[in-house]
Amino acid sequence: MPTRQNTLERPSTTRAEKADFRPDIQALRALAVGLVVFHHLWPTVLTAGFVGVDAFFVISGYLISAQLAHEINGTGRIRIADFYARRIRRLLPAALLVLVSIVVAVHTLVPQDRWADNARQVLASALYGQNWLLGAEPVDPTRVTAMAHYWSLSVEEQFYLLWPLLLLLFKLRAPFARLAGIAGLGLVSLAWCVYLTEADPAAAYFITPVRVWEFAIGAVIALAGTRLVLPRAVANGVSLLGFTALVGSAVHYTGLTPYPGAAALIPTVGTALVIAAGTGRQRQWHTAVTSSRPAQLLGDISYSLYLWHWPLLILAPLAVSDGVLNLPVRLGVLAAALIFAYTTKRLVEDPIRAWPLLTASTRLTFVAMAAGLATVCLAAGSLLWT
């Protein structure tokens, strides 16, 4: 099912972001995408790879808060339009490319009686409202669409939209009060999450307010800054505990675990421990692995891999003669997702993000965004008009 997945994103390329780049966090991305992809391909083997979504919300909360805090401390303000433009150049090109590709595949492979639902979800995904759509109605596992995984992208985009404004509000306070304000907001969100997991599980999983606490955990670490630098021996123990919590929850939780709720504390706190342990940037027990080229490459393509693996998995049974997801088909999906992800990263993500015409003009970036969204909306409309 597409209800438990992660959003994956590599750091952007501003000076502050380059300075904040950490191989251990890049490896955390690689681990998270590995968990979620393996879970989707072999759900009976890894029953709870969906915890990767929580890891990525914490990572995003940390990275975005650290970048924004750096800008606030340096200039006393945030260039909101520039921040949004950087997110647009980073995220939209690959996301819109995959959506258009899905529309083409739906025309070719999906029965016509499901085209209207697919069109609706393409539109919701392009406009980053997919999580609210899925949270408002039960998910039918027999009619899961190839773009259902855009729900977590929607949550992240809504976070990017509101978080700079919130940090600007809290910047007016003393540092301790600022941390207390973010932590308090996170506790309110967590309490709501625990309640709603029992009262309305679908809404608890998808809607944005009950996920705010996961971003807040990362934000608190970012705002604490150098105060969280740990001695090397302590950092080694903390990171070991963090990795154990994240991987352990992926192995031991199942689809029957009430989630997110209190259970989501294990993978989120585990992720936070790994991030906090690396604040001092000392060499740790895992450095040889997490800094290795394979781990860094997988983290590098993680966003595109997330985008491609789910539609390939959903559409593969419609493309093969017997409609069965056997081992060769699953391995083929994995190989195709890796190839598509690497190609998209090199030919779409990187060139557009660094395209001088767009980087030199925030206005042109927003115009390009509008043009891209219009293209996807027209493609989705073709499913209805046909």
XYZ file of C-alpha atoms in Angstrom:
386
model
C 0.000 0.000 0.000
C 1.171 3.558 -0.630
C 0.130 4.798 2.766
C 3.511 4.479 4.440
C 6.386 6.011 2.574
C 9.007 8.633 2.782
C 9.911 11.809 1.130
C 13.470 12.049 0.040
C 15.409 15.161 -0.738
C 19.074 16.027 -1.139
C 20.438 19.344 0.088
C 20.295 22.298 -2.263
C 23.355 24.178 -3.366
C 23.364 27.563 -1.657
C 26.515 28.461 0.297
C 24.834 27.857 3.633
C 23.538 24.501 2.473
C 26.942 23.427 1.176
C 28.501 24.363 4.479
C 25.887 22.347 6.351
C 26.233 19.258 4.143
C 26.861 16.161 6.241
C 27.680 12.711 4.833
C 25.987 11.015 7.781
C 22.687 12.724 6.965
C 23.098 11.836 3.307
C 23.580 8.225 4.427
C 20.440 8.514 6.564
C 18.593 9.364 3.352
C 20.081 6.303 1.698
C 18.992 4.123 4.609
C 15.481 5.572 4.628
C 14.941 5.152 0.900
C 16.341 1.633 1.122
C 13.870 0.778 3.870
C 10.860 2.127 2.021
C 11.725 0.681 -1.387
C 12.524 -2.732 0.074
C 9.285 -2.630 2.052
C 7.245 -1.878 -1.049
C 8.922 -4.578 -3.106
C 8.951 -7.236 -0.376
C 6.426 -6.148 2.277
C 6.318 -9.545 3.997
C 10.090 -9.503 4.487
C 10.454 -5.938 5.786
C 7.098 -5.217 7.352
C 7.579 -1.613 8.431
C 9.883 0.154 6.015
C 7.265 2.897 6.082
C 9.058 4.350 9.124
C 11.371 6.001 6.607
C 8.757 8.727 6.184
C 9.250 9.751 9.788
C 13.021 9.767 9.378
C 12.757 12.108 6.434
C 10.421 14.506 8.152
C 12.941 14.819 10.985
C 15.797 15.293 8.495
C 13.857 17.995 6.648
C 13.013 19.758 9.891
C 16.691 19.810 10.819
C 18.129 20.875 7.468
C 15.585 23.525 6.574
C 15.627 25.004 10.089
C 19.437 25.080 10.106
C 19.524 26.862 6.744
C 16.864 29.381 7.722
C 18.445 30.010 11.129
C 21.783 30.641 9.397
C 20.105 33.260 7.212
C 18.276 34.868 10.131
C 21.443 35.046 12.238
C 23.424 36.498 9.353
C 20.967 39.027 7.979
C 18.180 39.332 10.543
C 15.588 38.241 7.991
C 14.613 35.553 5.496
C 14.240 36.217 1.799
C 10.982 34.296 1.581
C 10.613 34.492 -2.195
C 14.192 33.309 -2.735
C 13.652 30.426 -0.324
C 10.505 29.319 -2.155
C 12.249 29.681 -5.522
C 15.079 27.389 -4.390
C 12.555 24.773 -3.277
C 10.761 25.056 -6.616
C 13.928 24.565 -8.648
C 14.955 21.661 -6.459
C 11.702 19.720 -6.237
C 9.282 20.503 -9.033
C 11.129 19.485 -12.236
C 11.489 15.811 -11.320
C 8.099 15.656 -9.606
C 6.257 17.096 -12.612
C 8.205 14.904 -15.049
C 7.119 11.783 -13.188
C 3.495 12.953 -13.065
C 3.389 13.516 -16.825
C 4.979 10.091 -17.339
C 2.317 8.549 -15.114
C -0.455 10.156 -17.186
C 1.025 8.645 -20.351
C 1.227 5.243 -18.665
C -2.361 5.512 -17.410
C -3.566 6.193 -20.957
C -1.744 3.059 -22.098
C -2.210 0.574 -19.272
C -5.022 1.518 -16.887
C -8.711 0.650 -17.560
C -10.797 3.681 -18.527
C -13.146 3.351 -15.561
C -10.214 4.398 -13.346
C -9.034 7.355 -15.413
C -11.153 9.915 -13.561
C -9.751 8.902 -10.173
C -6.224 8.987 -11.571
C -6.818 12.446 -13.049
C -8.056 13.724 -9.701
C -5.005 12.384 -7.897
C -2.605 13.762 -10.499
C -4.095 17.209 -9.941
C -3.915 16.804 -6.159
C -0.297 15.669 -6.416
C 0.739 18.531 -8.705
C -0.856 21.069 -6.377
C 0.591 19.363 -3.282
C -2.729 18.530 -1.679
C -2.576 14.759 -2.086
C -2.256 14.108 1.644
C -5.539 15.895 2.391
C -7.288 13.994 -0.388
C -6.146 10.637 0.958
C -6.822 11.632 4.542
C -10.427 12.510 3.728
C -11.390 9.090 2.403
C -10.479 5.444 3.078
C -7.684 4.044 0.916
C -8.898 1.126 -1.208
C -5.857 -1.158 -1.633
C -7.389 -2.609 -4.816
C -7.501 0.825 -6.475
C -4.222 2.379 -5.387
C -2.918 4.844 -7.958
C 0.606 5.300 -9.237
C 0.877 8.773 -7.723
C -0.464 8.030 -4.236
C 3.061 8.348 -2.844
C 2.960 12.094 -3.486
C 1.131 12.474 -0.175
C 4.393 12.854 1.740
C 5.724 15.358 -0.787
C 2.568 17.345 -0.104
C 3.251 17.337 3.627
C 6.813 18.531 3.042
C 5.779 21.311 0.676
C 3.223 22.570 3.164
C 5.972 22.532 5.783
C 8.271 24.539 3.480
C 5.472 27.037 2.899
C 4.782 27.785 6.560
C 8.006 27.073 8.449
C 9.986 30.186 7.385
C 7.139 32.378 8.601
C 7.044 30.530 11.916
C 10.793 30.857 12.433
C 10.576 34.571 11.702
C 7.924 34.819 14.398
C 10.053 32.935 16.923
C 13.215 34.901 16.075
C 11.799 37.807 18.048
C 12.250 35.801 21.229
C 15.320 34.879 23.283
C 17.068 31.655 22.176
C 15.658 29.569 25.024
C 12.159 30.901 24.444
C 12.551 30.169 20.737
C 13.472 26.549 21.453
C 10.650 26.266 23.983
C 8.164 27.631 21.454
C 9.148 25.102 18.770
C 9.171 22.276 21.332
C 5.767 23.311 22.657
C 4.313 23.352 19.167
C 5.746 19.893 18.597
C 4.234 18.538 21.822
C 0.785 19.829 20.878
C 1.096 18.197 17.464
C 2.281 14.920 19.027
C -0.637 14.849 21.459
C -3.051 15.395 18.583
C -1.291 12.691 16.582
C -1.635 10.145 19.388
C -5.321 10.973 19.836
C -6.164 10.971 16.138
C -4.369 7.669 15.512
C -7.080 6.037 17.596
C -9.974 8.241 16.505
C -9.300 8.537 12.754
C -6.243 6.536 11.593
C -6.369 7.699 7.955
C -6.420 11.371 8.886
C -3.735 10.798 11.526
C -1.448 9.306 8.924
C -1.900 11.837 6.151
C -2.829 15.301 7.349
C -0.121 17.861 7.984
C -0.833 19.182 11.523
C -0.273 15.792 13.159
C 3.117 15.501 11.428
C 4.427 18.873 12.592
C 6.036 17.351 15.691
C 8.382 15.268 13.529
C 9.688 18.369 11.766
C 9.890 20.111 15.146
C 12.249 17.431 16.498
C 14.708 18.189 13.719
C 14.213 21.930 14.164
C 15.044 21.772 17.881
C 18.347 20.021 17.088
C 19.147 22.655 14.458
C 18.353 25.585 16.746
C 20.303 24.046 19.637
C 23.353 24.100 17.344
C 26.759 23.712 18.971
C 25.186 23.147 22.381
C 24.534 19.575 21.227
C 28.141 18.747 20.335
C 28.946 15.489 22.136
C 32.255 13.882 23.114
C 33.290 11.265 20.579
C 32.641 8.252 22.815
C 29.193 9.549 23.740
C 28.432 10.396 20.104
C 29.299 6.836 19.074
C 26.894 5.392 21.623
C 24.132 7.846 20.735
C 24.392 7.176 16.996
C 24.414 3.410 17.571
C 21.242 3.736 19.635
C 19.695 5.922 16.933
C 20.409 3.572 14.042
C 19.176 0.644 16.156
C 15.900 2.416 16.898
C 15.282 3.305 13.246
C 16.146 -0.088 11.769
C 14.620 -1.978 14.686
C 11.253 -0.280 14.252
C 11.342 -1.054 10.517
C 11.904 -4.716 11.300
C 9.568 -5.193 14.258
C 6.572 -2.986 13.449
C 3.909 -4.341 11.114
C 0.942 -3.038 9.168
C -1.147 -3.709 12.279
C 0.888 -1.347 14.457
C -1.228 1.731 15.286
C 0.654 4.369 13.363
C 1.905 7.034 13.547
C 0.815 7.705 17.139
C 3.241 7.034 19.968
C 4.891 4.262 17.940
C 6.382 6.866 15.595
C 8.494 8.187 18.475
C 10.933 5.280 18.076
C 12.080 5.941 14.480
C 11.864 9.731 14.835
C 13.868 9.886 18.042
C 16.287 7.363 16.543
C 16.822 9.608 13.530
C 17.234 12.625 15.805
C 19.889 10.806 17.833
C 21.925 10.056 14.713
C 21.706 13.708 13.613
C 22.591 15.011 17.082
C 25.528 12.607 17.382
C 27.013 13.991 14.170
C 26.757 17.655 15.129
C 30.433 17.721 16.102
C 31.383 16.078 12.803
C 33.766 13.622 14.531
C 34.651 10.329 12.920
C 32.337 7.653 14.307
C 32.009 3.886 14.197
C 29.819 4.095 11.077
C 31.844 6.673 9.147
C 33.548 4.183 6.809
C 30.145 2.921 5.661
C 28.095 6.106 5.746
C 30.782 8.102 3.912
C 31.310 5.414 1.272
C 30.560 6.159 -2.353
C 27.593 3.731 -2.613
C 25.870 5.225 0.436
C 26.447 8.776 -0.763
C 25.291 7.967 -4.302
C 22.100 6.355 -3.033
C 21.441 9.380 -0.857
C 22.166 11.589 -3.842
C 19.489 9.977 -6.030
C 17.085 9.239 -3.189
C 14.527 11.880 -4.154
C 14.224 10.662 -7.745
C 14.282 7.044 -6.591
C 11.347 7.781 -4.329
C 9.459 9.413 -7.190
C 9.983 6.572 -9.668
C 9.855 3.352 -7.666
C 6.181 3.482 -6.675
C 4.606 4.135 -10.106
C 6.853 1.471 -11.636
C 5.714 -0.992 -8.977
C 2.025 -0.172 -9.413
C 2.087 -0.205 -13.222
C 4.343 -3.240 -13.667
C 1.560 -5.840 -13.204
C -0.452 -4.085 -15.923
C 2.492 -4.248 -18.309
C 3.426 -7.937 -17.943
C 1.409 -10.683 -19.579
C 0.348 -12.595 -16.469
C -0.035 -9.545 -14.240
C 2.014 -11.161 -11.467
C 4.678 -9.377 -9.438
C 7.060 -12.320 -9.270
C 10.717 -12.082 -8.308
C 12.048 -11.233 -11.801
C 9.453 -8.465 -12.184
C 10.254 -7.020 -8.756
C 13.972 -7.060 -9.514
C 13.222 -5.413 -12.855
C 11.240 -2.685 -11.096
C 14.150 -2.082 -8.722
C 16.674 -1.903 -11.563
C 14.459 0.397 -13.630
C 13.828 2.675 -10.647
C 17.558 3.011 -9.987
C 18.302 3.753 -13.650
C 15.463 6.271 -13.958
C 16.483 7.917 -10.680
C 20.112 8.335 -11.699
C 19.151 9.614 -15.144
C 16.621 12.077 -13.739
C 19.114 13.352 -11.208
C 21.786 13.978 -13.827
C 19.632 15.198 -16.717
C 16.740 16.976 -14.988
C 17.318 17.803 -11.322
C 20.876 19.120 -11.441
C 20.715 21.056 -14.742
C 17.450 22.833 -13.935
C 18.448 23.626 -10.361
C 21.639 25.276 -11.642
C 20.158 26.823 -14.806
C 21.452 30.442 -14.781
C 18.263 31.797 -16.339
C 16.258 30.614 -13.339
C 18.818 31.073 -10.578
C 19.226 34.714 -11.617
C 15.502 35.465 -11.450
C 13.023 34.516 -8.760
C 10.222 35.812 -10.963
C 11.172 33.529 -13.852
C 11.328 30.601 -11.451
C 7.714 31.205 -10.457
C 6.710 31.638 -14.104
C 8.379 28.317 -14.931
C 6.539 26.730 -12.009
C 3.206 27.994 -13.317
C 4.002 26.672 -16.792
C 4.961 23.273 -15.419
C 1.833 23.018 -13.289
C -0.318 24.032 -16.249
C 1.262 21.288 -18.350
C 0.507 18.644 -15.731
C -3.054 19.911 -15.275
C -3.640 19.724 -19.026
C -2.211 16.209 -19.058
C -4.541 15.209 -16.200
C -7.455 16.834 -18.031
C -6.762 14.643 -21.036
C -7.763 11.636 -18.945
C -11.165 13.220 -18.407
C -11.675 14.629 -21.884
C -10.798 11.340 -23.538
